[in-house]
Amino acid sequence: MDLRRLRAFVAVFETGNMTAAAERCFVTQPSLSSAIKQLEQELGTELFIRHKRGVDLTDSAHQLYPLARQVLAQAEQLPKLFQSRQRRLKLGVANFHDISPSQLAGFLRRAQQAEPRLELSLMDHDAPGWDARITLDVFKRPQDLFLPLWEEDYRLCVPNDHALAEQESVSIAQLDDYPFIECAACEAHQQTLSLLASAGFSVDLVAKATHKTQVRHLVEAGVGISFLPSGVLEGSRVLKAVPLAAPRMFRRIGLCVEADRADSEALSALLAVARQG
């Protein structure tokens, strides 16, 4: 189907006159008449009854008109569609270290599927120039929006062959005098150590680490035991995570953006995915 013939048909239908329709289409009247005849032959029906004063519309013309308008409108949208796809939406995303790899990958996958034009650049959590951060709620600033994505519970982390590995849960008392690895910046560790101290139990601090992944490596090496969020334990074959019989300890991870930049096209797309959960 030649779109030029459809445009000629629509012009004649709307003007009711071959001369006016030819002017609208920027063609000569004979060219327009030829296009209409070719369309009629292609469809096998008469569209217009021609006379000196203009044309009369047939029933076939009335049937064809709305469909022709729809086809032409869709054809006009095609270049815009591909132009839109070619324009990339660049976005720098800083992510907190030591969070669940599967959860992070899942969120980024959903974002890419929801908006294929996104061009993501991942960077370190504290790197300058980020547009959005996937981080802990404790790092939210007053000027930020924070949308929760997932939570990670803290578990006692021990080697598979450890004496506590087969326990369904462990109490604070059972941790007395076990070699413990501390992550100094971790609130859960400080809370646990405070619980042990207030209960009158001693803690044998045998090692310290800056990041939770480092703590995991030390536990895997058999240096001691520790508490780690579930996301850090993903993929380990030599560690066992045991719940603590105490008030829940967890951390919340979410998408963090500056509120006054949240209406940009790229960030709006990312925020929409975060709101879907």
mmCIF file of N, CA and C in Angstrom, residues 106-219:
data_model
loop_
_atom_site.group_PDB
_atom_site.id
_atom_site.type_symbol
_atom_site.label_atom_id
_atom_site.label_comp_id
_atom_site.label_asym_id
_atom_site.label_seq_id
_atom_site.Cartn_x
_atom_site.Cartn_y
_atom_site.Cartn_z
ATOM 1 N N GLY A 106 19.342 -7.473 39.943
ATOM 2 C CA GLY A 106 17.920 -7.539 39.625
ATOM 3 C C GLY A 106 17.318 -6.164 39.416
ATOM 4 N N PHE A 107 17.679 -5.215 40.269
ATOM 5 C CA PHE A 107 17.150 -3.855 40.121
ATOM 6 C C PHE A 107 17.651 -3.218 38.833
ATOM 7 N N LEU A 108 18.936 -3.359 38.544
ATOM 8 C CA LEU A 108 19.488 -2.780 37.322
ATOM 9 C C LEU A 108 18.873 -3.426 36.086
ATOM 10 N N ARG A 109 18.605 -4.726 36.167
ATOM 11 C CA ARG A 109 17.971 -5.418 35.036
ATOM 12 C C ARG A 109 16.565 -4.879 34.786
ATOM 13 N N ARG A 110 15.803 -4.700 35.863
ATOM 14 C CA ARG A 110 14.442 -4.171 35.715
ATOM 15 C C ARG A 110 14.468 -2.749 35.156
ATOM 16 N N ALA A 111 15.442 -1.962 35.586
ATOM 17 C CA ALA A 111 15.555 -0.594 35.084
ATOM 18 C C ALA A 111 15.861 -0.581 33.592
ATOM 19 N N GLN A 112 16.769 -1.450 33.163
ATOM 20 C CA GLN A 112 17.138 -1.497 31.747
ATOM 21 C C GLN A 112 15.980 -1.992 30.891
ATOM 22 N N GLN A 113 15.214 -2.946 31.421
ATOM 23 C CA GLN A 113 14.062 -3.447 30.676
ATOM 24 C C GLN A 113 12.956 -2.402 30.590
ATOM 25 N N ALA A 114 12.768 -1.643 31.657
ATOM 26 C CA ALA A 114 11.716 -0.625 31.670
ATOM 27 C C ALA A 114 12.066 0.563 30.781
ATOM 28 N N GLU A 115 13.344 0.901 30.688
ATOM 29 C CA GLU A 115 13.782 2.027 29.862
ATOM 30 C C GLU A 115 15.062 1.637 29.127
ATOM 31 N N PRO A 116 14.930 1.021 27.925
ATOM 32 C CA PRO A 116 16.108 0.541 27.189
ATOM 33 C C PRO A 116 17.097 1.642 26.823
ATOM 34 N N ARG A 117 16.670 2.903 26.861
ATOM 35 C CA ARG A 117 17.590 3.989 26.501
ATOM 36 C C ARG A 117 18.581 4.326 27.614
ATOM 37 N N LEU A 118 18.382 3.767 28.799
ATOM 38 C CA LEU A 118 19.296 4.062 29.903
ATOM 39 C C LEU A 118 20.712 3.593 29.584
ATOM 40 N N GLU A 119 21.658 4.472 29.788
ATOM 41 C CA GLU A 119 23.073 4.132 29.651
ATOM 42 C C GLU A 119 23.706 4.304 31.032
ATOM 43 N N LEU A 120 23.796 3.199 31.766
ATOM 44 C CA LEU A 120 24.230 3.244 33.160
ATOM 45 C C LEU A 120 25.747 3.198 33.275
ATOM 46 N N SER A 121 26.271 4.030 34.151
ATOM 47 C CA SER A 121 27.691 3.995 34.506
ATOM 48 C C SER A 121 27.774 3.786 36.013
ATOM 49 N N LEU A 122 28.244 2.607 36.426
ATOM 50 C CA LEU A 122 28.372 2.318 37.852
ATOM 51 C C LEU A 122 29.683 2.880 38.387
ATOM 52 N N MET A 123 29.628 3.371 39.614
ATOM 53 C CA MET A 123 30.821 3.961 40.224
ATOM 54 C C MET A 123 30.840 3.657 41.716
ATOM 55 N N ASP A 124 31.978 3.939 42.340
ATOM 56 C CA ASP A 124 32.109 3.708 43.776
ATOM 57 C C ASP A 124 31.138 4.586 44.556
ATOM 58 N N HIS A 125 30.785 4.113 45.735
ATOM 59 C CA HIS A 125 29.777 4.791 46.549
ATOM 60 C C HIS A 125 30.130 6.241 46.841
ATOM 61 N N ASP A 126 31.384 6.519 47.105
ATOM 62 C CA ASP A 126 31.799 7.870 47.487
ATOM 63 C C ASP A 126 32.413 8.657 46.333
ATOM 64 N N ALA A 127 32.297 8.132 45.111
ATOM 65 C CA ALA A 127 32.855 8.839 43.958
ATOM 66 C C ALA A 127 32.027 10.088 43.643
ATOM 67 N N PRO A 128 32.663 11.150 43.165
ATOM 68 C CA PRO A 128 31.908 12.366 42.811
ATOM 69 C C PRO A 128 31.181 12.188 41.477
ATOM 70 N N GLY A 129 30.181 13.019 41.257
ATOM 71 C CA GLY A 129 29.519 13.049 39.960
ATOM 72 C C GLY A 129 28.394 12.058 39.766
ATOM 73 N N TRP A 130 27.916 11.424 40.842
ATOM 74 C CA TRP A 130 26.831 10.454 40.672
ATOM 75 C C TRP A 130 25.488 11.168 40.515
ATOM 76 N N ASP A 131 24.576 10.514 39.787
ATOM 77 C CA ASP A 131 23.204 11.002 39.638
ATOM 78 C C ASP A 131 22.265 10.324 40.628
ATOM 79 N N ALA A 132 22.581 9.085 40.966
ATOM 80 C CA ALA A 132 21.768 8.320 41.917
ATOM 81 C C ALA A 132 22.687 7.378 42.675
ATOM 82 N N ARG A 133 22.258 6.997 43.876
ATOM 83 C CA ARG A 133 23.032 6.041 44.674
ATOM 84 C C ARG A 133 22.121 4.915 45.140
ATOM 85 N N ILE A 134 22.640 3.709 45.092
ATOM 86 C CA ILE A 134 21.983 2.568 45.719
ATOM 87 C C ILE A 134 22.748 2.335 47.012
ATOM 88 N N THR A 135 22.118 2.671 48.117
ATOM 89 C CA THR A 135 22.866 2.797 49.363
ATOM 90 C C THR A 135 21.995 2.464 50.566
ATOM 91 N N LEU A 136 22.583 2.553 51.747
ATOM 92 C CA LEU A 136 21.850 2.314 52.985
ATOM 93 C C LEU A 136 21.055 3.562 53.369
ATOM 94 N N ASP A 137 19.951 3.329 54.076
ATOM 95 C CA ASP A 137 19.117 4.469 54.465
ATOM 96 C C ASP A 137 19.847 5.442 55.392
ATOM 97 N N VAL A 138 20.858 4.963 56.106
ATOM 98 C CA VAL A 138 21.585 5.846 57.031
ATOM 99 C C VAL A 138 22.405 6.900 56.291
ATOM 100 N N PHE A 139 22.613 6.716 54.990
ATOM 101 C CA PHE A 139 23.390 7.678 54.213
ATOM 102 C C PHE A 139 22.510 8.716 53.517
ATOM 103 N N LYS A 140 21.216 8.658 53.744
ATOM 104 C CA LYS A 140 20.317 9.658 53.156
ATOM 105 C C LYS A 140 20.599 11.029 53.756
ATOM 106 N N ARG A 141 20.726 12.028 52.886
ATOM 107 C CA ARG A 141 20.950 13.400 53.323
ATOM 108 C C ARG A 141 19.619 14.157 53.352
ATOM 109 N N PRO A 142 19.560 15.305 54.009
ATOM 110 C CA PRO A 142 18.297 16.050 54.081
ATOM 111 C C PRO A 142 17.721 16.407 52.713
ATOM 112 N N GLN A 143 18.582 16.629 51.727
ATOM 113 C CA GLN A 143 18.109 17.048 50.405
ATOM 114 C C GLN A 143 17.787 15.868 49.485
ATOM 115 N N ASP A 144 17.854 14.647 50.019
ATOM 116 C CA ASP A 144 17.671 13.458 49.185
ATOM 117 C C ASP A 144 16.278 12.861 49.302
ATOM 118 N N LEU A 145 15.873 12.194 48.214
ATOM 119 C CA LEU A 145 14.752 11.257 48.251
ATOM 120 C C LEU A 145 15.324 9.859 48.426
ATOM 121 N N PHE A 146 14.663 9.032 49.223
ATOM 122 C CA PHE A 146 15.127 7.660 49.442
ATOM 123 C C PHE A 146 13.949 6.718 49.263
ATOM 124 N N LEU A 147 14.056 5.810 48.291
ATOM 125 C CA LEU A 147 13.021 4.808 48.058
ATOM 126 C C LEU A 147 13.580 3.432 48.414
ATOM 127 N N PRO A 148 13.021 2.750 49.422
ATOM 128 C CA PRO A 148 13.529 1.432 49.822
ATOM 129 C C PRO A 148 13.422 0.416 48.687
ATOM 130 N N LEU A 149 14.449 -0.410 48.557
ATOM 131 C CA LEU A 149 14.462 -1.475 47.551
ATOM 132 C C LEU A 149 14.401 -2.861 48.186
ATOM 133 N N TRP A 150 15.226 -3.105 49.194
ATOM 134 C CA TRP A 150 15.198 -4.398 49.882
ATOM 135 C C TRP A 150 15.848 -4.258 51.257
ATOM 136 N N GLU A 151 15.667 -5.290 52.075
ATOM 137 C CA GLU A 151 16.260 -5.334 53.414
ATOM 138 C C GLU A 151 17.118 -6.583 53.542
ATOM 139 N N GLU A 152 18.153 -6.496 54.358
ATOM 140 C CA GLU A 152 19.044 -7.623 54.598
ATOM 141 C C GLU A 152 19.168 -7.858 56.099
ATOM 142 N N ASP A 153 18.774 -9.040 56.538
ATOM 143 C CA ASP A 153 18.873 -9.392 57.954
ATOM 144 C C ASP A 153 20.300 -9.799 58.306
ATOM 145 N N TYR A 154 20.710 -9.432 59.516
ATOM 146 C CA TYR A 154 22.013 -9.864 60.023
ATOM 147 C C TYR A 154 21.891 -11.270 60.596
ATOM 148 N N ARG A 155 22.884 -12.093 60.283
ATOM 149 C CA ARG A 155 22.940 -13.468 60.765
ATOM 150 C C ARG A 155 24.319 -13.742 61.358
ATOM 151 N N LEU A 156 24.340 -14.659 62.326
ATOM 152 C CA LEU A 156 25.631 -15.127 62.816
ATOM 153 C C LEU A 156 26.286 -15.927 61.700
ATOM 154 N N CYS A 157 27.504 -15.589 61.394
ATOM 155 C CA CYS A 157 28.219 -16.197 60.277
ATOM 156 C C CYS A 157 29.343 -17.073 60.834
ATOM 157 N N VAL A 158 29.261 -18.381 60.555
ATOM 158 C CA VAL A 158 30.254 -19.334 61.066
ATOM 159 C C VAL A 158 30.638 -20.301 59.949
ATOM 160 N N PRO A 159 31.820 -20.920 60.040
ATOM 161 C CA PRO A 159 32.173 -21.959 59.070
ATOM 162 C C PRO A 159 31.219 -23.152 59.184
ATOM 163 N N ASN A 160 31.093 -23.900 58.116
ATOM 164 C CA ASN A 160 30.169 -25.039 58.083
ATOM 165 C C ASN A 160 30.449 -26.066 59.175
ATOM 166 N N ASP A 161 31.715 -26.207 59.564
ATOM 167 C CA ASP A 161 32.071 -27.223 60.562
ATOM 168 C C ASP A 161 32.141 -26.652 61.979
ATOM 169 N N HIS A 162 31.624 -25.449 62.183
ATOM 170 C CA HIS A 162 31.669 -24.815 63.502
ATOM 171 C C HIS A 162 30.641 -25.450 64.434
ATOM 172 N N ALA A 163 30.892 -25.362 65.725
ATOM 173 C CA ALA A 163 30.002 -25.965 66.724
ATOM 174 C C ALA A 163 28.600 -25.362 66.695
ATOM 175 N N LEU A 164 28.471 -24.107 66.276
ATOM 176 C CA LEU A 164 27.160 -23.448 66.248
ATOM 177 C C LEU A 164 26.450 -23.574 64.898
ATOM 178 N N ALA A 165 27.087 -24.225 63.938
ATOM 179 C CA ALA A 165 26.546 -24.258 62.578
ATOM 180 C C ALA A 165 25.225 -25.008 62.480
ATOM 181 N N GLU A 166 24.999 -25.980 63.352
ATOM 182 C CA GLU A 166 23.786 -26.789 63.268
ATOM 183 C C GLU A 166 22.648 -26.247 64.123
ATOM 184 N N GLN A 167 22.865 -25.136 64.798
ATOM 185 C CA GLN A 167 21.818 -24.553 65.637
ATOM 186 C C GLN A 167 20.753 -23.875 64.763
ATOM 187 N N GLU A 168 19.478 -24.026 65.154
ATOM 188 C CA GLU A 168 18.417 -23.309 64.449
ATOM 189 C C GLU A 168 18.494 -21.820 64.733
ATOM 190 N N SER A 169 18.930 -21.467 65.922
ATOM 191 C CA SER A 169 19.189 -20.083 66.301
ATOM 192 C C SER A 169 20.145 -20.107 67.482
ATOM 193 N N VAL A 170 20.782 -18.979 67.734
ATOM 194 C CA VAL A 170 21.718 -18.902 68.855
ATOM 195 C C VAL A 170 21.330 -17.730 69.751
ATOM 196 N N SER A 171 21.575 -17.881 71.027
ATOM 197 C CA SER A 171 21.305 -16.816 71.990
ATOM 198 C C SER A 171 22.583 -16.032 72.252
ATOM 199 N N ILE A 172 22.427 -14.887 72.875
ATOM 200 C CA ILE A 172 23.588 -14.074 73.241
ATOM 201 C C ILE A 172 24.535 -14.865 74.136
ATOM 202 N N ALA A 173 23.963 -15.650 75.060
ATOM 203 C CA ALA A 173 24.789 -16.411 76.004
ATOM 204 C C ALA A 173 25.698 -17.399 75.291
ATOM 205 N N GLN A 174 25.240 -17.963 74.160
ATOM 206 C CA GLN A 174 26.039 -18.962 73.442
ATOM 207 C C GLN A 174 27.261 -18.363 72.757
ATOM 208 N N LEU A 175 27.299 -17.054 72.656
ATOM 209 C CA LEU A 175 28.431 -16.405 71.993
ATOM 210 C C LEU A 175 29.570 -16.104 72.955
ATOM 211 N N ASP A 176 29.363 -16.395 74.227
ATOM 212 C CA ASP A 176 30.354 -16.062 75.253
ATOM 213 C C ASP A 176 31.711 -16.675 74.936
ATOM 214 N N ASP A 177 32.700 -15.805 74.844
ATOM 215 C CA ASP A 177 34.111 -16.189 74.722
ATOM 216 C C ASP A 177 34.490 -16.810 73.379
ATOM 217 N N TYR A 178 33.595 -16.749 72.372
ATOM 218 C CA TYR A 178 33.994 -17.193 71.030
ATOM 219 C C TYR A 178 34.852 -16.111 70.379
ATOM 220 N N PRO A 179 35.850 -16.492 69.590
ATOM 221 C CA PRO A 179 36.650 -15.490 68.867
ATOM 222 C C PRO A 179 35.758 -14.727 67.880
ATOM 223 N N PHE A 180 35.765 -13.402 67.976
ATOM 224 C CA PHE A 180 34.834 -12.576 67.210
ATOM 225 C C PHE A 180 35.608 -11.615 66.310
ATOM 226 N N ILE A 181 35.120 -11.453 65.092
ATOM 227 C CA ILE A 181 35.720 -10.523 64.128
ATOM 228 C C ILE A 181 34.829 -9.289 64.047
ATOM 229 N N GLU A 182 35.414 -8.135 64.242
ATOM 230 C CA GLU A 182 34.634 -6.903 64.316
ATOM 231 C C GLU A 182 34.790 -6.062 63.054
ATOM 232 N N CYS A 183 33.659 -5.525 62.610
ATOM 233 C CA CYS A 183 33.658 -4.486 61.573
ATOM 234 C C CYS A 183 33.319 -3.189 62.298
ATOM 235 N N ALA A 184 34.313 -2.353 62.511
ATOM 236 C CA ALA A 184 34.160 -1.210 63.413
ATOM 237 C C ALA A 184 33.044 -0.257 63.004
ATOM 238 N N ALA A 185 32.793 -0.142 61.694
ATOM 239 C CA ALA A 185 31.784 0.811 61.227
ATOM 240 C C ALA A 185 30.372 0.235 61.235
ATOM 241 N N CYS A 186 30.229 -1.005 61.686
ATOM 242 C CA CYS A 186 28.933 -1.686 61.606
ATOM 243 C C CYS A 186 28.123 -1.484 62.886
ATOM 244 N N GLU A 187 26.931 -0.896 62.746
ATOM 245 C CA GLU A 187 26.074 -0.665 63.908
ATOM 246 C C GLU A 187 25.614 -1.979 64.529
ATOM 247 N N ALA A 188 25.363 -2.988 63.692
ATOM 248 C CA ALA A 188 24.915 -4.282 64.212
ATOM 249 C C ALA A 188 25.992 -4.915 65.085
ATOM 250 N N HIS A 189 27.248 -4.766 64.681
ATOM 251 C CA HIS A 189 28.340 -5.306 65.492
ATOM 252 C C HIS A 189 28.413 -4.589 66.838
ATOM 253 N N GLN A 190 28.302 -3.281 66.795
ATOM 254 C CA GLN A 190 28.369 -2.521 68.042
ATOM 255 C C GLN A 190 27.190 -2.862 68.953
ATOM 256 N N GLN A 191 26.026 -3.079 68.346
ATOM 257 C CA GLN A 191 24.847 -3.452 69.131
ATOM 258 C C GLN A 191 25.044 -4.817 69.777
ATOM 259 N N THR A 192 25.599 -5.758 69.019
ATOM 260 C CA THR A 192 25.829 -7.104 69.552
ATOM 261 C C THR A 192 26.849 -7.083 70.686
ATOM 262 N N LEU A 193 27.924 -6.340 70.479
ATOM 263 C CA LEU A 193 28.950 -6.254 71.517
ATOM 264 C C LEU A 193 28.393 -5.613 72.784
ATOM 265 N N SER A 194 27.503 -4.630 72.604
ATOM 266 C CA SER A 194 26.877 -3.993 73.771
ATOM 267 C C SER A 194 25.972 -4.970 74.504
ATOM 268 N N LEU A 195 25.224 -5.793 73.749
ATOM 269 C CA LEU A 195 24.355 -6.795 74.371
ATOM 270 C C LEU A 195 25.177 -7.801 75.168
ATOM 271 N N LEU A 196 26.300 -8.221 74.592
ATOM 272 C CA LEU A 196 27.159 -9.176 75.291
ATOM 273 C C LEU A 196 27.725 -8.563 76.570
ATOM 274 N N ALA A 197 28.180 -7.330 76.458
ATOM 275 C CA ALA A 197 28.772 -6.672 77.629
ATOM 276 C C ALA A 197 27.738 -6.453 78.723
ATOM 277 N N SER A 198 26.518 -6.023 78.334
ATOM 278 C CA SER A 198 25.479 -5.767 79.337
ATOM 279 C C SER A 198 25.014 -7.053 80.009
ATOM 280 N N ALA A 199 25.166 -8.193 79.300
ATOM 281 C CA ALA A 199 24.781 -9.476 79.883
ATOM 282 C C ALA A 199 25.913 -10.088 80.702
ATOM 283 N N GLY A 200 27.046 -9.409 80.748
ATOM 284 C CA GLY A 200 28.156 -9.879 81.558
ATOM 285 C C GLY A 200 29.037 -10.896 80.878
ATOM 286 N N PHE A 201 28.922 -11.009 79.554
ATOM 287 C CA PHE A 201 29.747 -11.974 78.827
ATOM 288 C C PHE A 201 30.964 -11.270 78.233
ATOM 289 N N SER A 202 32.014 -12.031 78.070
ATOM 290 C CA SER A 202 33.236 -11.478 77.490
ATOM 291 C C SER A 202 33.280 -11.767 75.990
ATOM 292 N N VAL A 203 33.979 -10.906 75.278
ATOM 293 C CA VAL A 203 34.117 -11.066 73.831
ATOM 294 C C VAL A 203 35.602 -11.121 73.501
ATOM 295 N N ASP A 204 35.965 -12.129 72.749
ATOM 296 C CA ASP A 204 37.356 -12.291 72.350
ATOM 297 C C ASP A 204 37.521 -11.727 70.937
ATOM 298 N N LEU A 205 37.885 -10.449 70.863
ATOM 299 C CA LEU A 205 38.075 -9.808 69.563
ATOM 300 C C LEU A 205 39.427 -10.221 68.991
ATOM 301 N N VAL A 206 39.373 -11.005 67.931
ATOM 302 C CA VAL A 206 40.612 -11.549 67.372
ATOM 303 C C VAL A 206 41.034 -10.846 66.090
ATOM 304 N N ALA A 207 40.118 -10.077 65.481
ATOM 305 C CA ALA A 207 40.458 -9.391 64.228
ATOM 306 C C ALA A 207 39.450 -8.279 63.968
ATOM 307 N N LYS A 208 39.869 -7.319 63.162
ATOM 308 C CA LYS A 208 38.989 -6.231 62.739
ATOM 309 C C LYS A 208 39.089 -6.063 61.228
ATOM 310 N N ALA A 209 38.054 -5.504 60.656
ATOM 311 C CA ALA A 209 38.048 -5.256 59.215
ATOM 312 C C ALA A 209 37.274 -3.977 58.931
ATOM 313 N N THR A 210 37.562 -3.380 57.786
ATOM 314 C CA THR A 210 36.886 -2.142 57.395
ATOM 315 C C THR A 210 35.567 -2.420 56.690
ATOM 316 N N HIS A 211 35.565 -3.449 55.840
ATOM 317 C CA HIS A 211 34.365 -3.773 55.065
ATOM 318 C C HIS A 211 33.856 -5.164 55.421
ATOM 319 N N LYS A 212 32.584 -5.374 55.176
ATOM 320 C CA LYS A 212 31.964 -6.649 55.546
ATOM 321 C C LYS A 212 32.460 -7.810 54.686
ATOM 322 N N THR A 213 32.823 -7.536 53.443
ATOM 323 C CA THR A 213 33.386 -8.605 52.621
ATOM 324 C C THR A 213 34.701 -9.095 53.215
ATOM 325 N N GLN A 214 35.468 -8.187 53.801
ATOM 326 C CA GLN A 214 36.709 -8.581 54.473
ATOM 327 C C GLN A 214 36.412 -9.439 55.697
ATOM 328 N N VAL A 215 35.350 -9.084 56.422
ATOM 329 C CA VAL A 215 34.938 -9.914 57.564
ATOM 330 C C VAL A 215 34.606 -11.319 57.081
ATOM 331 N N ARG A 216 33.876 -11.408 55.984
ATOM 332 C CA ARG A 216 33.516 -12.725 55.441
ATOM 333 C C ARG A 216 34.762 -13.545 55.134
ATOM 334 N N HIS A 217 35.755 -12.913 54.520
ATOM 335 C CA HIS A 217 36.983 -13.642 54.191
ATOM 336 C C HIS A 217 37.672 -14.168 55.454
ATOM 337 N N LEU A 218 37.661 -13.373 56.512
ATOM 338 C CA LEU A 218 38.287 -13.809 57.762
ATOM 339 C C LEU A 218 37.528 -14.974 58.388
ATOM 340 N N VAL A 219 36.198 -14.935 58.312
ATOM 341 C CA VAL A 219 35.409 -16.059 58.842
ATOM 342 C C VAL A 219 35.666 -17.305 58.000
#
